[in-house]
Amino acid sequence: MVESSNKTEKDRILKELEHLEKTRKSGLISEKEYKDAKHSIEKKQADTEKKAKQKVAKDNAVKNIIGLPLEEVSKGSKKYFIKIKKSKEVEKEKIPLKNKAVKKKSPYKKSTKVNVSVKKATKKQVKKIEAPVEKSIAETPVSKKPIFKDVEDVINKEPIVEHEPEKTVPIPSDSIQYKDIDDIVEEQETNWRLGLAVLTIFLLILLYIKFTSFGAVAGVVAVDAYLDYDSSYSHDMNVILQDLELEYGEGIWITYHIIGSGEKNNLISIGMGCADDQEKGSAYLEYAFVQESLVNTDDLVNYAEELGLDTSMFRLCVESGVKSMLNNREISAAEELGIDHTPTLVINNKKVVGAVGYDAVKGLIDEELNSLG
């Protein structure tokens, strides 16, 4: 029964985890809510496993002591009580049932018998004789408590009580824990922006894998440029990349990554990210590199206006802070790839570090195009 209860509890917890994972994947709960709910479920799962281990330890202890599992002990508990047969002599001497009075023979009975045949006694004589007899009978105590033999006393005073196993009620699927998750899902159904953001990030990851050095398009050379807006060498590399883009056209695919630190790099990353929402990210960066100064968000909006972007949409993106962590993410991604200097180019998985010239970059691109056929 306990094992069945543990199995039911484990199944319920697994269903709860599956429900939580589906809720998270659908984007209807935040990461913090997901972690809190998962922590609570994992704690219950650990408690269930702990109880199961305690049950196994208890079974082993009982088995080591008496040589039988706990279930066999509870099932065969009756055989430890020996039924004692009563002898016929005991049955004969058994007192009548409780609350039945026991009549004693009065010692005065013989003496009070009147021999009518000899001489009839007067009424006064009869009363005098019967009075002490009635008084003796009235004063004789009647024992209401039956007398038990030793064996009967043990059996009746300590009856065998069979304890029924505890019944465990399985927890239904609509328990409090499930209701809490359902409430969270209902509250997050109206938050469509979160779902849209998750979908957008997923699509961007797919595009990144497809069109960068991790998965170049057939017949196209993928070039990832890691630049620093404050570095003059990165400015020179940007000019080289623009010339190569004009020469090769659709033969190369250039993706820019701003991995420099500082306020200007953060601002240019925000501007490029918001411009990329309007499919003008690369053009925005190329334009920003040739400008003399970049001071605040107004400069970012002015660049967008010069490029013919929707300035209202662009300003809303900049001020909302949606792209505020873009620069930090680019820096972390570059560190994972072992890129810590600017400018750095990755041409179809071949790394070029430093301010190399136009001819060097062009030679590598030609080599890759020839290998692609």
Short mmCIF file of C-alpha atoms in Angstrom, two decimals, residues 112-306:
data_model
loop_
_atom_site.label_atom_id
_atom_site.label_comp_id
_atom_site.label_asym_id
_atom_site.label_seq_id
_atom_site.Cartn_x
_atom_site.Cartn_y
_atom_site.Cartn_z
CA THR A 112 -36.64 -23.69 60.14
CA LYS A 113 -38.48 -26.63 58.64
CA VAL A 114 -41.69 -27.26 60.55
CA ASN A 115 -42.92 -30.75 60.95
CA VAL A 116 -46.58 -30.22 60.25
CA SER A 117 -47.44 -33.81 60.65
CA VAL A 118 -46.46 -33.83 64.32
CA LYS A 119 -47.76 -30.50 65.50
CA LYS A 120 -48.94 -27.43 63.72
CA ALA A 121 -47.08 -24.32 64.81
CA THR A 122 -48.84 -21.12 65.68
CA LYS A 123 -48.44 -17.98 63.60
CA LYS A 124 -46.29 -16.32 66.27
CA GLN A 125 -43.94 -19.27 66.34
CA VAL A 126 -43.62 -19.30 62.55
CA LYS A 127 -42.81 -15.58 62.46
CA LYS A 128 -40.15 -15.95 65.17
CA ILE A 129 -38.46 -18.77 63.29
CA GLU A 130 -38.64 -17.20 59.77
CA ALA A 131 -37.38 -13.76 60.87
CA PRO A 132 -33.69 -14.73 61.45
CA VAL A 133 -33.73 -16.76 58.22
CA GLU A 134 -34.88 -13.81 56.08
CA LYS A 135 -32.39 -11.52 57.82
CA SER A 136 -29.55 -13.95 57.12
CA ILE A 137 -30.48 -14.22 53.45
CA ALA A 138 -30.77 -10.42 53.08
CA GLU A 139 -27.36 -9.87 54.68
CA THR A 140 -25.64 -12.46 52.49
CA PRO A 141 -23.65 -10.53 49.77
CA VAL A 142 -24.17 -11.61 46.19
CA SER A 143 -21.01 -11.54 44.07
CA LYS A 144 -21.74 -9.94 40.71
CA LYS A 145 -18.19 -10.36 39.47
CA PRO A 146 -17.60 -13.70 37.70
CA ILE A 147 -14.58 -15.70 38.76
CA PHE A 148 -12.09 -16.31 35.93
CA LYS A 149 -9.35 -18.83 35.75
CA ASP A 150 -5.83 -17.63 34.91
CA VAL A 151 -6.07 -18.61 31.25
CA GLU A 152 -9.51 -17.05 30.76
CA ASP A 153 -8.42 -13.89 32.52
CA VAL A 154 -5.43 -13.43 30.18
CA ILE A 155 -7.50 -14.11 27.08
CA ASN A 156 -10.39 -11.81 28.03
CA LYS A 157 -8.31 -8.98 29.47
CA GLU A 158 -5.83 -8.81 26.57
CA PRO A 159 -7.83 -9.44 23.41
CA ILE A 160 -5.99 -9.65 20.09
CA VAL A 161 -6.47 -6.46 18.10
CA GLU A 162 -5.72 -6.51 14.40
CA HIS A 163 -4.70 -3.08 13.13
CA GLU A 164 -5.85 -2.34 9.64
CA PRO A 165 -3.20 -0.85 7.32
CA GLU A 166 -3.39 2.88 6.86
CA LYS A 167 -5.33 3.94 3.83
CA THR A 168 -3.68 6.58 1.70
CA VAL A 169 -5.90 8.66 -0.49
CA PRO A 170 -4.25 9.44 -3.86
CA ILE A 171 -3.91 13.15 -4.56
CA PRO A 172 -6.04 14.12 -7.57
CA SER A 173 -4.54 15.95 -10.52
CA ASP A 174 -6.49 19.08 -9.60
CA SER A 175 -4.62 19.56 -6.30
CA ILE A 176 -3.48 22.88 -4.83
CA GLN A 177 -0.12 22.71 -6.61
CA TYR A 178 -1.79 22.27 -10.00
CA LYS A 179 -4.25 25.03 -9.27
CA ASP A 180 -1.40 27.41 -8.49
CA ILE A 181 0.21 26.76 -11.89
CA ASP A 182 -3.13 27.13 -13.64
CA ASP A 183 -3.61 30.49 -11.96
CA ILE A 184 -0.18 31.61 -13.15
CA VAL A 185 -1.01 30.54 -16.70
CA GLU A 186 -4.29 32.46 -16.64
CA GLU A 187 -2.56 35.59 -15.37
CA GLN A 188 0.08 35.43 -18.11
CA GLU A 189 -2.26 34.74 -21.03
CA THR A 190 -2.68 38.46 -21.67
CA ASN A 191 1.07 39.07 -21.74
CA TRP A 192 1.46 38.45 -25.48
CA ARG A 193 4.60 40.57 -25.68
CA LEU A 194 6.55 37.96 -23.74
CA GLY A 195 5.58 35.21 -26.15
CA LEU A 196 6.40 37.42 -29.12
CA ALA A 197 9.82 38.26 -27.66
CA VAL A 198 10.64 34.58 -27.12
CA LEU A 199 9.63 33.78 -30.69
CA THR A 200 11.75 36.66 -32.03
CA ILE A 201 14.83 35.54 -30.10
CA PHE A 202 14.36 31.99 -31.34
CA LEU A 203 14.17 33.14 -34.95
CA LEU A 204 17.24 35.34 -34.51
CA ILE A 205 19.20 32.38 -33.15
CA LEU A 206 18.20 30.29 -36.16
CA LEU A 207 19.24 33.06 -38.53
CA TYR A 208 22.53 33.51 -36.68
CA ILE A 209 23.34 29.81 -36.97
CA LYS A 210 22.34 29.73 -40.61
CA PHE A 211 24.14 32.82 -41.89
CA THR A 212 27.28 33.02 -39.72
CA SER A 213 30.42 30.95 -39.48
CA PHE A 214 28.44 28.25 -37.66
CA GLY A 215 26.42 27.50 -40.76
CA ALA A 216 27.22 29.44 -43.92
CA VAL A 217 24.78 29.53 -46.82
CA ALA A 218 25.87 27.36 -49.77
CA GLY A 219 27.99 29.35 -52.22
CA VAL A 220 28.25 32.34 -49.86
CA VAL A 221 31.20 33.28 -47.63
CA ALA A 222 30.12 34.27 -44.12
CA VAL A 223 32.17 37.05 -42.53
CA ASP A 224 31.72 37.91 -38.85
CA ALA A 225 33.33 41.24 -37.94
CA TYR A 226 34.07 41.91 -34.25
CA LEU A 227 34.69 45.66 -33.87
CA ASP A 228 35.16 48.39 -31.26
CA TYR A 229 33.48 51.74 -32.00
CA ASP A 230 36.21 53.63 -30.09
CA SER A 231 39.05 51.91 -32.00
CA SER A 232 40.56 53.57 -35.09
CA TYR A 233 41.63 50.13 -36.35
CA SER A 234 38.01 49.00 -36.27
CA HIS A 235 37.04 52.12 -38.26
CA ASP A 236 39.63 51.19 -40.90
CA MET A 237 38.37 47.59 -41.02
CA ASN A 238 34.81 48.85 -41.49
CA VAL A 239 35.95 50.76 -44.61
CA ILE A 240 37.63 47.60 -45.99
CA LEU A 241 34.48 45.55 -45.39
CA GLN A 242 32.30 48.11 -47.18
CA ASP A 243 34.61 47.98 -50.23
CA LEU A 244 34.55 44.16 -50.22
CA GLU A 245 30.78 44.16 -49.96
CA LEU A 246 30.57 46.40 -53.04
CA GLU A 247 32.95 44.11 -54.94
CA TYR A 248 31.46 40.71 -54.09
CA GLY A 249 27.82 41.71 -53.64
CA GLU A 250 25.79 38.67 -52.57
CA GLY A 251 28.89 36.48 -52.61
CA ILE A 252 29.68 37.47 -49.01
CA TRP A 253 27.48 37.90 -45.97
CA ILE A 254 28.85 40.30 -43.35
CA THR A 255 27.57 40.29 -39.76
CA TYR A 256 28.78 43.00 -37.36
CA HIS A 257 29.39 42.50 -33.63
CA ILE A 258 30.22 45.43 -31.33
CA ILE A 259 32.33 43.98 -28.50
CA GLY A 260 34.04 47.12 -27.23
CA SER A 261 33.24 48.37 -23.74
CA GLY A 262 32.14 51.84 -22.69
CA GLU A 263 29.16 54.15 -23.15
CA LYS A 264 29.66 54.75 -26.88
CA ASN A 265 29.83 51.04 -27.70
CA ASN A 266 26.68 50.49 -25.64
CA LEU A 267 24.86 53.32 -27.48
CA ILE A 268 25.90 52.13 -30.94
CA SER A 269 24.80 48.56 -30.07
CA ILE A 270 21.37 49.85 -29.04
CA GLY A 271 21.06 51.92 -32.21
CA MET A 272 22.16 49.05 -34.46
CA GLY A 273 19.78 46.64 -32.71
CA CYS A 274 16.78 48.96 -33.07
CA ALA A 275 17.69 49.65 -36.72
CA ASP A 276 17.97 45.90 -37.31
CA ASP A 277 14.29 45.61 -36.34
CA GLN A 278 13.66 47.63 -39.52
CA GLU A 279 16.23 45.52 -41.46
CA LYS A 280 18.79 48.36 -41.53
CA GLY A 281 21.25 47.21 -38.84
CA SER A 282 24.36 46.97 -41.06
CA ALA A 283 23.58 50.22 -42.89
CA TYR A 284 23.08 51.98 -39.56
CA LEU A 285 26.46 50.81 -38.24
CA GLU A 286 28.27 51.79 -41.44
CA TYR A 287 26.72 55.25 -41.26
CA ALA A 288 27.55 55.63 -37.55
CA PHE A 289 31.21 54.72 -38.14
CA VAL A 290 31.73 57.67 -40.50
CA GLN A 291 30.17 60.21 -38.12
CA GLU A 292 32.37 62.45 -36.02
CA SER A 293 30.71 62.05 -32.61
CA LEU A 294 28.15 60.04 -30.71
CA VAL A 295 27.00 61.56 -27.42
CA ASN A 296 23.45 60.55 -26.48
CA THR A 297 20.22 58.89 -27.64
CA ASP A 298 19.26 61.97 -29.67
CA ASP A 299 22.25 61.29 -31.92
CA LEU A 300 21.02 57.74 -32.40
CA VAL A 301 17.59 58.99 -33.47
CA ASN A 302 19.18 61.54 -35.83
CA TYR A 303 21.17 58.77 -37.54
CA ALA A 304 17.94 56.79 -37.99
CA GLU A 305 16.24 59.83 -39.52
CA GLU A 306 19.13 60.31 -41.96
#
